[in-house]
Tab-separated table of C-alpha atoms (C1' of nucleotides) in Angstrom:
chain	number	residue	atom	x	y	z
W	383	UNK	CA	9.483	-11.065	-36.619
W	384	UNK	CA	8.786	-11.413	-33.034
W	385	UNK	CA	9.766	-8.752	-30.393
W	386	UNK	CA	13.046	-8.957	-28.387
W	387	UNK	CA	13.573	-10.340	-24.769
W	388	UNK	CA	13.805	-6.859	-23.664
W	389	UNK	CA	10.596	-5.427	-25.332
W	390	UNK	CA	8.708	-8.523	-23.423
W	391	UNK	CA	10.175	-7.604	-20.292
W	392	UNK	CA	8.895	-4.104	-21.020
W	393	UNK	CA	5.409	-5.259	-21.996
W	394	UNK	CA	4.885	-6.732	-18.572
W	395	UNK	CA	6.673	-4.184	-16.779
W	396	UNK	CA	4.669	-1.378	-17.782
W	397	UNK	CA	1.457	-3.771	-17.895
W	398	UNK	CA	2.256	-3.830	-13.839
W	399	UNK	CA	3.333	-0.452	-13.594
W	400	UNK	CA	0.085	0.599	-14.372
W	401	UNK	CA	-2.002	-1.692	-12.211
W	402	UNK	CA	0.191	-0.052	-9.606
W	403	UNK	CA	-1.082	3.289	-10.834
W	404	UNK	CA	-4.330	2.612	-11.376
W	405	UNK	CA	-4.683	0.926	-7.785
W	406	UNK	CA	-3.145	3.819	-5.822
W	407	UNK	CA	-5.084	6.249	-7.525
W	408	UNK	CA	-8.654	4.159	-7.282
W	409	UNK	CA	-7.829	4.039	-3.552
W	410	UNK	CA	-6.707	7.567	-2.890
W	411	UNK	CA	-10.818	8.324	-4.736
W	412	UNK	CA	-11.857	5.870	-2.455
W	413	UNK	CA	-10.907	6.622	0.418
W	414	UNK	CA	-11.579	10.294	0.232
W	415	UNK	CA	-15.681	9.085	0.321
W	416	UNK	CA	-15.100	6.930	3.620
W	417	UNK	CA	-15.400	8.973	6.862
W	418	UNK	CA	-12.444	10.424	8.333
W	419	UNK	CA	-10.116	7.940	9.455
W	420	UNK	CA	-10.878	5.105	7.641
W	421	UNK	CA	-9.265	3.357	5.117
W	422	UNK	CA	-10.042	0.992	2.106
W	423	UNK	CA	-8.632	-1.753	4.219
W	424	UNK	CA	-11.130	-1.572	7.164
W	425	UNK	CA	-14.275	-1.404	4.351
W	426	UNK	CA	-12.409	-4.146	2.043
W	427	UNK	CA	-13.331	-6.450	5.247
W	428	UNK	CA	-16.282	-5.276	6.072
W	429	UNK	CA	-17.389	-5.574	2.460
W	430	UNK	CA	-16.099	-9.190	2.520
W	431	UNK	CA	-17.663	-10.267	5.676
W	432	UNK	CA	-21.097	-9.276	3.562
W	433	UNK	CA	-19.930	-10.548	0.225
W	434	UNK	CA	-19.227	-13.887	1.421
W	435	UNK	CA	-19.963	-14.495	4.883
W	436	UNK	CA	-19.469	-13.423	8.458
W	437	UNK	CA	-18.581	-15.592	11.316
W	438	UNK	CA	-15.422	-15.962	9.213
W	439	UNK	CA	-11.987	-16.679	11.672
W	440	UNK	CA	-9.113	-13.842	11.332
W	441	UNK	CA	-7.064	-16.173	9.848
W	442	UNK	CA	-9.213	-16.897	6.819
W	443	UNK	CA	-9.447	-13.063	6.426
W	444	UNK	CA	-6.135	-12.857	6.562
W	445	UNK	CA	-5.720	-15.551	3.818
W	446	UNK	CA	-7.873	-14.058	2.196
W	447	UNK	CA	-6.338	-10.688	1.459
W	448	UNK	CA	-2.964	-12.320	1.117
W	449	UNK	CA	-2.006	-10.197	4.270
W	450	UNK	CA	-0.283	-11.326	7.288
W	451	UNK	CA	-1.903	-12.404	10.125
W	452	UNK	CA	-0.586	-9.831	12.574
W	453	UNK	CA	-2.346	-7.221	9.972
W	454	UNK	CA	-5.321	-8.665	10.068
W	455	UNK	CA	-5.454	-8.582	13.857
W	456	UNK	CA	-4.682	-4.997	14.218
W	457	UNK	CA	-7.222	-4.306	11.235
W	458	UNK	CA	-10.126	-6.358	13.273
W	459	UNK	CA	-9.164	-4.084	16.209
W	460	UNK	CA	-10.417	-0.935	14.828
W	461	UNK	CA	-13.170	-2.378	13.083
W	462	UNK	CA	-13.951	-3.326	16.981
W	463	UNK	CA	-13.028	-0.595	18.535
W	464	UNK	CA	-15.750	0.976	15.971
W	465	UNK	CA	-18.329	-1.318	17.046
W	466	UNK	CA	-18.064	-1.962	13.759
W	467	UNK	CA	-17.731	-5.750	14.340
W	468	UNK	CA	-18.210	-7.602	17.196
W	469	UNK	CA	-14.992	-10.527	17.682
W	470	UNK	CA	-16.557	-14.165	19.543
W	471	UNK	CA	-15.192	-16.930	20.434
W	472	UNK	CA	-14.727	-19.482	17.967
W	473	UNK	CA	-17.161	-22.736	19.393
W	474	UNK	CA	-15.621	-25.143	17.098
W	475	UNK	CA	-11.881	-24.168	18.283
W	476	UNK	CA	-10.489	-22.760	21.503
W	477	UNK	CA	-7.830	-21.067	19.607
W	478	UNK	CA	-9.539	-19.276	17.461
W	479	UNK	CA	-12.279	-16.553	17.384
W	480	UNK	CA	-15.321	-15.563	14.959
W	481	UNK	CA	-15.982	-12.359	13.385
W	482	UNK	CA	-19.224	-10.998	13.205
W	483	UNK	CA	-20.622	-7.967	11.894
W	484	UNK	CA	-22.912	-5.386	13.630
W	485	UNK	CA	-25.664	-3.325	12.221
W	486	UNK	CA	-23.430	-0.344	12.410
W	487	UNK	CA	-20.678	-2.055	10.047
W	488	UNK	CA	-23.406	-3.314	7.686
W	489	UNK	CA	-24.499	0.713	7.469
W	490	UNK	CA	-21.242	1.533	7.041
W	491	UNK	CA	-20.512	-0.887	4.063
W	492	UNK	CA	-24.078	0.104	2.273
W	493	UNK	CA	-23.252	3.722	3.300
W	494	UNK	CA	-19.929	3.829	1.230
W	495	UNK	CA	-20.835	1.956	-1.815
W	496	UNK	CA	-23.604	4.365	-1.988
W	497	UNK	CA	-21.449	7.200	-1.808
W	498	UNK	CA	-19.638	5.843	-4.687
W	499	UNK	CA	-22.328	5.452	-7.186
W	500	UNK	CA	-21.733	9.198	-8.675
W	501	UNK	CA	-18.544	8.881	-9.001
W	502	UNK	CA	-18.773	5.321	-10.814
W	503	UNK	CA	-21.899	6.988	-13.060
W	504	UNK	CA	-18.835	10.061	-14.120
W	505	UNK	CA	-16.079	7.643	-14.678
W	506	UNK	CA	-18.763	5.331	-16.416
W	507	UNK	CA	-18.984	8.111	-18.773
W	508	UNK	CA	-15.529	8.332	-20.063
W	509	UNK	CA	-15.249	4.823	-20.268
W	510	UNK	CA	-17.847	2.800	-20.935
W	511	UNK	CA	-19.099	-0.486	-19.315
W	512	UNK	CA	-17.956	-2.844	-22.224
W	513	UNK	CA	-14.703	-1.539	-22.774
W	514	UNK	CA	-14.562	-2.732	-18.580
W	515	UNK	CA	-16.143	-5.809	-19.477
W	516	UNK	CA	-13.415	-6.591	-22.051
W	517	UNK	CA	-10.651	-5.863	-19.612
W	518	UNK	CA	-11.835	-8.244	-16.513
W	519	UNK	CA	-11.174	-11.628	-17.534
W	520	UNK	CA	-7.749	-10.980	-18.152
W	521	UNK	CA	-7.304	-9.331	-14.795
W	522	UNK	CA	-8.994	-12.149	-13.440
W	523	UNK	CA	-6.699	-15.122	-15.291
W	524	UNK	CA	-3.785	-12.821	-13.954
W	525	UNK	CA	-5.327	-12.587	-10.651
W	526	UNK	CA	-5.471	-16.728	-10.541
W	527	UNK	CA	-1.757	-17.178	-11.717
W	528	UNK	CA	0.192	-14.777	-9.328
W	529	UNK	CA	-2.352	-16.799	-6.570
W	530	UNK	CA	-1.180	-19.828	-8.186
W	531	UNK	CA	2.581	-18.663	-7.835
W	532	UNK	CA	2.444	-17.809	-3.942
W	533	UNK	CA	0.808	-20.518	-3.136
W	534	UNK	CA	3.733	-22.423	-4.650
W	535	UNK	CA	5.991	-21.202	-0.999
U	978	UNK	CA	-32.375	-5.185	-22.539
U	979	UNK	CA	-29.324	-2.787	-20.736
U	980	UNK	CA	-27.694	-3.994	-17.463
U	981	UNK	CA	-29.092	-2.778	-14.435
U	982	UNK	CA	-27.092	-0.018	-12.499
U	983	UNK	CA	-26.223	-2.053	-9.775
U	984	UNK	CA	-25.053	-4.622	-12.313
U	985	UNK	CA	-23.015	-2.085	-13.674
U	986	UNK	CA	-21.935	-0.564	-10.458
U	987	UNK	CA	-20.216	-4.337	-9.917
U	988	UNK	CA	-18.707	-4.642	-12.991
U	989	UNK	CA	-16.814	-1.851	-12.626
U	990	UNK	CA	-16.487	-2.539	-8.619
U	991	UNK	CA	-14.566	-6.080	-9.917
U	992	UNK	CA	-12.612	-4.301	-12.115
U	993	UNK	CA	-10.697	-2.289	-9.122
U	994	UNK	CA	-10.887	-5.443	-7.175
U	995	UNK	CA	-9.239	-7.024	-9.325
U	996	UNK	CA	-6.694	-4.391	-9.582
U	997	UNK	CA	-5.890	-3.946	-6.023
U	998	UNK	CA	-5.555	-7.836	-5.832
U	999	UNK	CA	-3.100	-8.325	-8.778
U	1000	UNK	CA	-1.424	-5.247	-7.485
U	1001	UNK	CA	-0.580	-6.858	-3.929
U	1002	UNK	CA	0.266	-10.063	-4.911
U	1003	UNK	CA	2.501	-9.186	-7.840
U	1004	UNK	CA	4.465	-6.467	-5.190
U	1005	UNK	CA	4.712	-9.275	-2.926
U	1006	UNK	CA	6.701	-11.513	-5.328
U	1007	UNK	CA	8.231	-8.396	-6.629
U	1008	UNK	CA	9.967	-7.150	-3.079
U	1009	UNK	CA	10.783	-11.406	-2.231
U	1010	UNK	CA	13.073	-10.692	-5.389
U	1011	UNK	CA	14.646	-7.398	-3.801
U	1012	UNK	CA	17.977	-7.288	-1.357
U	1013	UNK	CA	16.804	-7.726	2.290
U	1014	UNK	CA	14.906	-4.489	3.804
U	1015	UNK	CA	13.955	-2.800	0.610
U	1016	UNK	CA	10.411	-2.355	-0.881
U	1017	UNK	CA	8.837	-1.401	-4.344
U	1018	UNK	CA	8.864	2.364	-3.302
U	1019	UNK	CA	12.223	2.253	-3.156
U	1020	UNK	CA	12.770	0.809	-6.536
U	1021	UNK	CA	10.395	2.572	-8.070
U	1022	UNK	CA	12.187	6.083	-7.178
U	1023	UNK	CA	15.096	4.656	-8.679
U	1024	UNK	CA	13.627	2.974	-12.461
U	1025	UNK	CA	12.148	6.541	-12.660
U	1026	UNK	CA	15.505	8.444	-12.197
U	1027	UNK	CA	16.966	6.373	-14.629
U	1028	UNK	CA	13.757	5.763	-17.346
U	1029	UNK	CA	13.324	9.676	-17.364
U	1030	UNK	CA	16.601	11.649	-16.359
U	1031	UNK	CA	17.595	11.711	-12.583
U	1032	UNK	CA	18.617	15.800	-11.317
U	1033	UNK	CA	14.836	15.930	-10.360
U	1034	UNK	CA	13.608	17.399	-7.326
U	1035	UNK	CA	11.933	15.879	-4.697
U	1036	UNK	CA	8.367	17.094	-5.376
U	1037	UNK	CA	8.851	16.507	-8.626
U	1038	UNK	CA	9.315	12.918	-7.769
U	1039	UNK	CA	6.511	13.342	-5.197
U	1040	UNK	CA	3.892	13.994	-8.045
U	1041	UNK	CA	5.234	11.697	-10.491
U	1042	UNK	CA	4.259	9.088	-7.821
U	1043	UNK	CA	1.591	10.498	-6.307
U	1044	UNK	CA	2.392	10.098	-3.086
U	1045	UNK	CA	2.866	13.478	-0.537
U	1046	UNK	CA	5.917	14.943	-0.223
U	1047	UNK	CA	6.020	13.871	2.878
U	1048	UNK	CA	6.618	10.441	2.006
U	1049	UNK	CA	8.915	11.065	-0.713
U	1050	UNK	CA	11.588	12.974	1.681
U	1051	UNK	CA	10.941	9.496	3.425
U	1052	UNK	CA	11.983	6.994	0.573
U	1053	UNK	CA	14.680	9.806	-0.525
U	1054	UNK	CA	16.194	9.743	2.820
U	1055	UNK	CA	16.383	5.796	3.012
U	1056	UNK	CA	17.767	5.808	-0.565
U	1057	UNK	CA	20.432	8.685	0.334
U	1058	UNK	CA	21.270	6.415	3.486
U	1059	UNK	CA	22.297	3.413	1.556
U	1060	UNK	CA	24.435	5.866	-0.535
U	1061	UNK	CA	22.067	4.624	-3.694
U	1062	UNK	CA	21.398	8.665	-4.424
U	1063	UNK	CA	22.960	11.813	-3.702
U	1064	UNK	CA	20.608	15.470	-3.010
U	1065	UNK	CA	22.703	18.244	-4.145
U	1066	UNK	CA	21.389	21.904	-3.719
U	1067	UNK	CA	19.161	23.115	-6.560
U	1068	UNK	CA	20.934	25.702	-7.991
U	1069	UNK	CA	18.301	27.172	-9.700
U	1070	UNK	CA	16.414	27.577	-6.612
U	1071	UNK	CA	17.643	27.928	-2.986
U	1072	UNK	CA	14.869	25.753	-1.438
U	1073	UNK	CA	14.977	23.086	-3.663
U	1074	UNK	CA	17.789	19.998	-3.814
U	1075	UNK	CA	18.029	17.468	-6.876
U	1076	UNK	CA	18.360	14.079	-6.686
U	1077	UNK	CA	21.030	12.316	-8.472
U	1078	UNK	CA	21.458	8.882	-9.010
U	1079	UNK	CA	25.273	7.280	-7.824
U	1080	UNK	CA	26.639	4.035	-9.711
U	1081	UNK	CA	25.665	1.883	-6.718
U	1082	UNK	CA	21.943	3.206	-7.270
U	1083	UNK	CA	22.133	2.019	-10.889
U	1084	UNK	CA	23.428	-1.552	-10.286
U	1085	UNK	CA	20.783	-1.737	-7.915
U	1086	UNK	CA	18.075	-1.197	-10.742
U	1087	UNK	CA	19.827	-2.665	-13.034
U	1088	UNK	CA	20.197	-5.751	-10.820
U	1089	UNK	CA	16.557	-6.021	-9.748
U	1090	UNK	CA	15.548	-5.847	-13.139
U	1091	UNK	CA	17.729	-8.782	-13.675
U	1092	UNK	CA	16.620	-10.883	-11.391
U	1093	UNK	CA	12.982	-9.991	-12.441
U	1094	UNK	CA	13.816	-11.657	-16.059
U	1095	UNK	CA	13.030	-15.464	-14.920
U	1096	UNK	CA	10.015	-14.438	-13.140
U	1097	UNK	CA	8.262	-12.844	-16.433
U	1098	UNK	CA	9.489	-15.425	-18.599
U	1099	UNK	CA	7.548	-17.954	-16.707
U	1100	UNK	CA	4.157	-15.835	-16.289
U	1101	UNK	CA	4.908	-15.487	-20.049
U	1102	UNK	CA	4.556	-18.670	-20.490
U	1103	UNK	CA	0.896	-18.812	-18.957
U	1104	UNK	CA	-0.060	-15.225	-19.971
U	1105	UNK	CA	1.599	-14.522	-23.082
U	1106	UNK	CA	2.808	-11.308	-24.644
U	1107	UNK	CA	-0.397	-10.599	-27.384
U	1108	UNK	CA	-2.874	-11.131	-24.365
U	1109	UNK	CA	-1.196	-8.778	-22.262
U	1110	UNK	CA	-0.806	-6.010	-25.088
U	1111	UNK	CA	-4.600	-6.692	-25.401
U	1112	UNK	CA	-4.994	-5.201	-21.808
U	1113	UNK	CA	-2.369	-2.090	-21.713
U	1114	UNK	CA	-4.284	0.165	-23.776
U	1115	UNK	CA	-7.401	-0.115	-21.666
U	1116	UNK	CA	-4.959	0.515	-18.443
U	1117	UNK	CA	-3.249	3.168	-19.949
U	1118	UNK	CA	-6.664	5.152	-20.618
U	1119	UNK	CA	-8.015	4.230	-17.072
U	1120	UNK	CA	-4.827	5.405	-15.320
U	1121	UNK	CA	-4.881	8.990	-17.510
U	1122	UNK	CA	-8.760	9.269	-16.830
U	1123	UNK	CA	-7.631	8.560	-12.965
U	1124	UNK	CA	-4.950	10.863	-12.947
U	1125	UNK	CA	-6.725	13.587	-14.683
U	1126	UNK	CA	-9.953	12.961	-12.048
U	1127	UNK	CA	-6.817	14.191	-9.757
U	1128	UNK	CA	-5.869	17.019	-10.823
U	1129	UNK	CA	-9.313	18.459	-10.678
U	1130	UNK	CA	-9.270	19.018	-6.565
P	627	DA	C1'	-2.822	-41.086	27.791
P	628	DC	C1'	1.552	-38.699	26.787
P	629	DT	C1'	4.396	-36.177	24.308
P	630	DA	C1'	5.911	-33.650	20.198
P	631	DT	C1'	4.454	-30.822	16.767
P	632	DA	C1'	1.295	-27.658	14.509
P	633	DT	C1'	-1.848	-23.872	14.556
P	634	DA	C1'	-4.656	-19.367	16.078
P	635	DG	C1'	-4.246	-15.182	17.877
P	636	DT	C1'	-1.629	-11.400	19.801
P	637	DG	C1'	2.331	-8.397	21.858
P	638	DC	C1'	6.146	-5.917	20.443
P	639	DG	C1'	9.438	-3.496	17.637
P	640	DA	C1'	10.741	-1.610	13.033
P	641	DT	C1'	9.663	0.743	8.974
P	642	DA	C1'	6.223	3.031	5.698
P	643	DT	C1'	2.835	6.296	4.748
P	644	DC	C1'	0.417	10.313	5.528
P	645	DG	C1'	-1.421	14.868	7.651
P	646	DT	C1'	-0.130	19.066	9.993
P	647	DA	C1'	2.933	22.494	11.185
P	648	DT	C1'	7.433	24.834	10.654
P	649	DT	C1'	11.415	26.994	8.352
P	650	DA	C1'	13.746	28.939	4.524
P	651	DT	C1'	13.508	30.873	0.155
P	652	DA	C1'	11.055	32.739	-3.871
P	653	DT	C1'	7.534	35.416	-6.108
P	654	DG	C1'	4.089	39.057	-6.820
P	655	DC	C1'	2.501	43.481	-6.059
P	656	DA	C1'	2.160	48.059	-4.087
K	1499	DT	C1'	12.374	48.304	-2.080
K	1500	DG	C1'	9.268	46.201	1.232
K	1501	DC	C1'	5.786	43.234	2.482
K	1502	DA	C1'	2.321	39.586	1.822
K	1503	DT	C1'	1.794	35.333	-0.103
K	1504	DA	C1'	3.327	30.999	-2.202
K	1505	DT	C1'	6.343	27.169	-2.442
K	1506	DA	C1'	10.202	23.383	-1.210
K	1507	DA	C1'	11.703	20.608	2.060
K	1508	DT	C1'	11.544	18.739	6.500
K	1509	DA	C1'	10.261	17.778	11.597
K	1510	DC	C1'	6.940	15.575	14.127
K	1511	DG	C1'	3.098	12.687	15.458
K	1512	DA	C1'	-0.429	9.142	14.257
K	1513	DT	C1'	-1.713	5.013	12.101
K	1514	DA	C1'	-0.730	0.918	8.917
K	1515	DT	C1'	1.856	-2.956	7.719
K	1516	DC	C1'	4.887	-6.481	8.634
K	1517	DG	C1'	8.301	-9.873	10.871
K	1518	DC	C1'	9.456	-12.272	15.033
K	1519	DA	C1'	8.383	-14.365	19.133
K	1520	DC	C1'	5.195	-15.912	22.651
K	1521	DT	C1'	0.979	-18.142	24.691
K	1522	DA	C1'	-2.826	-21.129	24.452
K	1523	DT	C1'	-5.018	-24.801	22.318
K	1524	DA	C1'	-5.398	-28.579	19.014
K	1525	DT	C1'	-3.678	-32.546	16.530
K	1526	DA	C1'	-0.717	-36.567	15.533
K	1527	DG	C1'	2.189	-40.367	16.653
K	1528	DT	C1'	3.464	-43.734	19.877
DNA sequence: ACTATATAGTGCGATATCGTATTATATGCA
DNA sequence: TGCATATAATACGATATCGCACTATATAGT
């Protein structure tokens, strides 16, 4: 026999509650390596400005975080007022500006990922790279849907 | 041959990314189905009063969420304002309250959970239930392993 | 070209979250 | 008992996030 309405509905609850969990927890670890006054936002851009690209415009950071715009702008501001990037104008659009990276945000990136390598090697430990392996793909066919779903608006 | 660390250090780097992502995105639709002005905090406080017991006090709630007590007396507050709680004095300890859930408060869960129903019956449709069962188990040892990682400060 | 509409970025106000400090009460120990 | 310390809740200030509205520039339709 297959499981009631209600017992689905719990599945995915508690399959979200602890993504939830396991996100505010990650971050709190995470941001107790950054320097003081930093959070996982400010190095989630810098890291993507080196993942991808930089020269990116605000609003295609912004889109890409699913975050408003207005959050994005105030982000970019301390990451400037950190020298951490440098904002230019954007010579393609009048509008618009570019986002560029300086030396001291590239340290800052390499400096915190290093930082996290011990803890990574502990947690490593207790749970093993293949049992992470076997859990990503479904994160990341999640990850596509809900994308799917709010771009549907 | 064995991956390299760095390999390793980005599998297990996607694996949060990928949490932090579905975690956003699937609080954004989440909140779009909530009355006007509330968020997933406040919510939360009140599933957890009524999936465990409600009479708790606040930094019991605090720690259940991880979040400082600070905050808590925050969402409490907002909750008590919209008459969805009530704080009574602890009378086992003179300065502690408990928080007790009114009728309203319940509708109010019981509503959003409601309205949640269509929602997870379509994701179901693209992510059904035996692939997401597949994932819990992993979660639910990564969030203990988390939590635990906690507690050791 | 001219005008209407759309888009990029930001200013501003509201709420959320968090750290520090404060107050009231409880607990432990001499 | 009396005093030092610990704990529960909150006040307060700082920053983050977000919605709304505004300005400047670009694009589309005529």
């Amino acid at each position: 026999m297959t499981k009631s309405d209600s017992e689905t509905l719990a599945l995915y609850f508690s399959f979200f509650n602890e993504v939830g969990i396991i996100e505010q927890l990650s971050r709190a670890l995470f941001e107790a390596r950054l320097p003081d006054g930093f959070l996982a936002s400010h190095f989630a851009v810098l890291n993507h400005l080196i993942r991808v690209r930089d020269g990116q415009t605000p609003l295609v950071l912004a889109r890409a975080f699913q975050v408003p715009k207005t959050t994005m702008t105030h982000t970019l501001s301390v990451l400037e007022k950190h020298r951490l990037i440098e904002m230019r104008p954007n010579p393609k659009d009048g509008r618009s500006k570019c986002v560029w990276l300086t030396a001291a945000g590239r340290d800052f990136r390499n400096n915190a990922i290093a930082s996290l390598g011990p803890d990574i090697a502990e947690f490593a430990k207790q749970f093993p790279p293949d049992r992470i392996e076997a859990l990503v793909p479904g994160l990341t066919d999640i990850r596509q849907m809900l994308d799917a779903a709010r771009d549907e608006d």
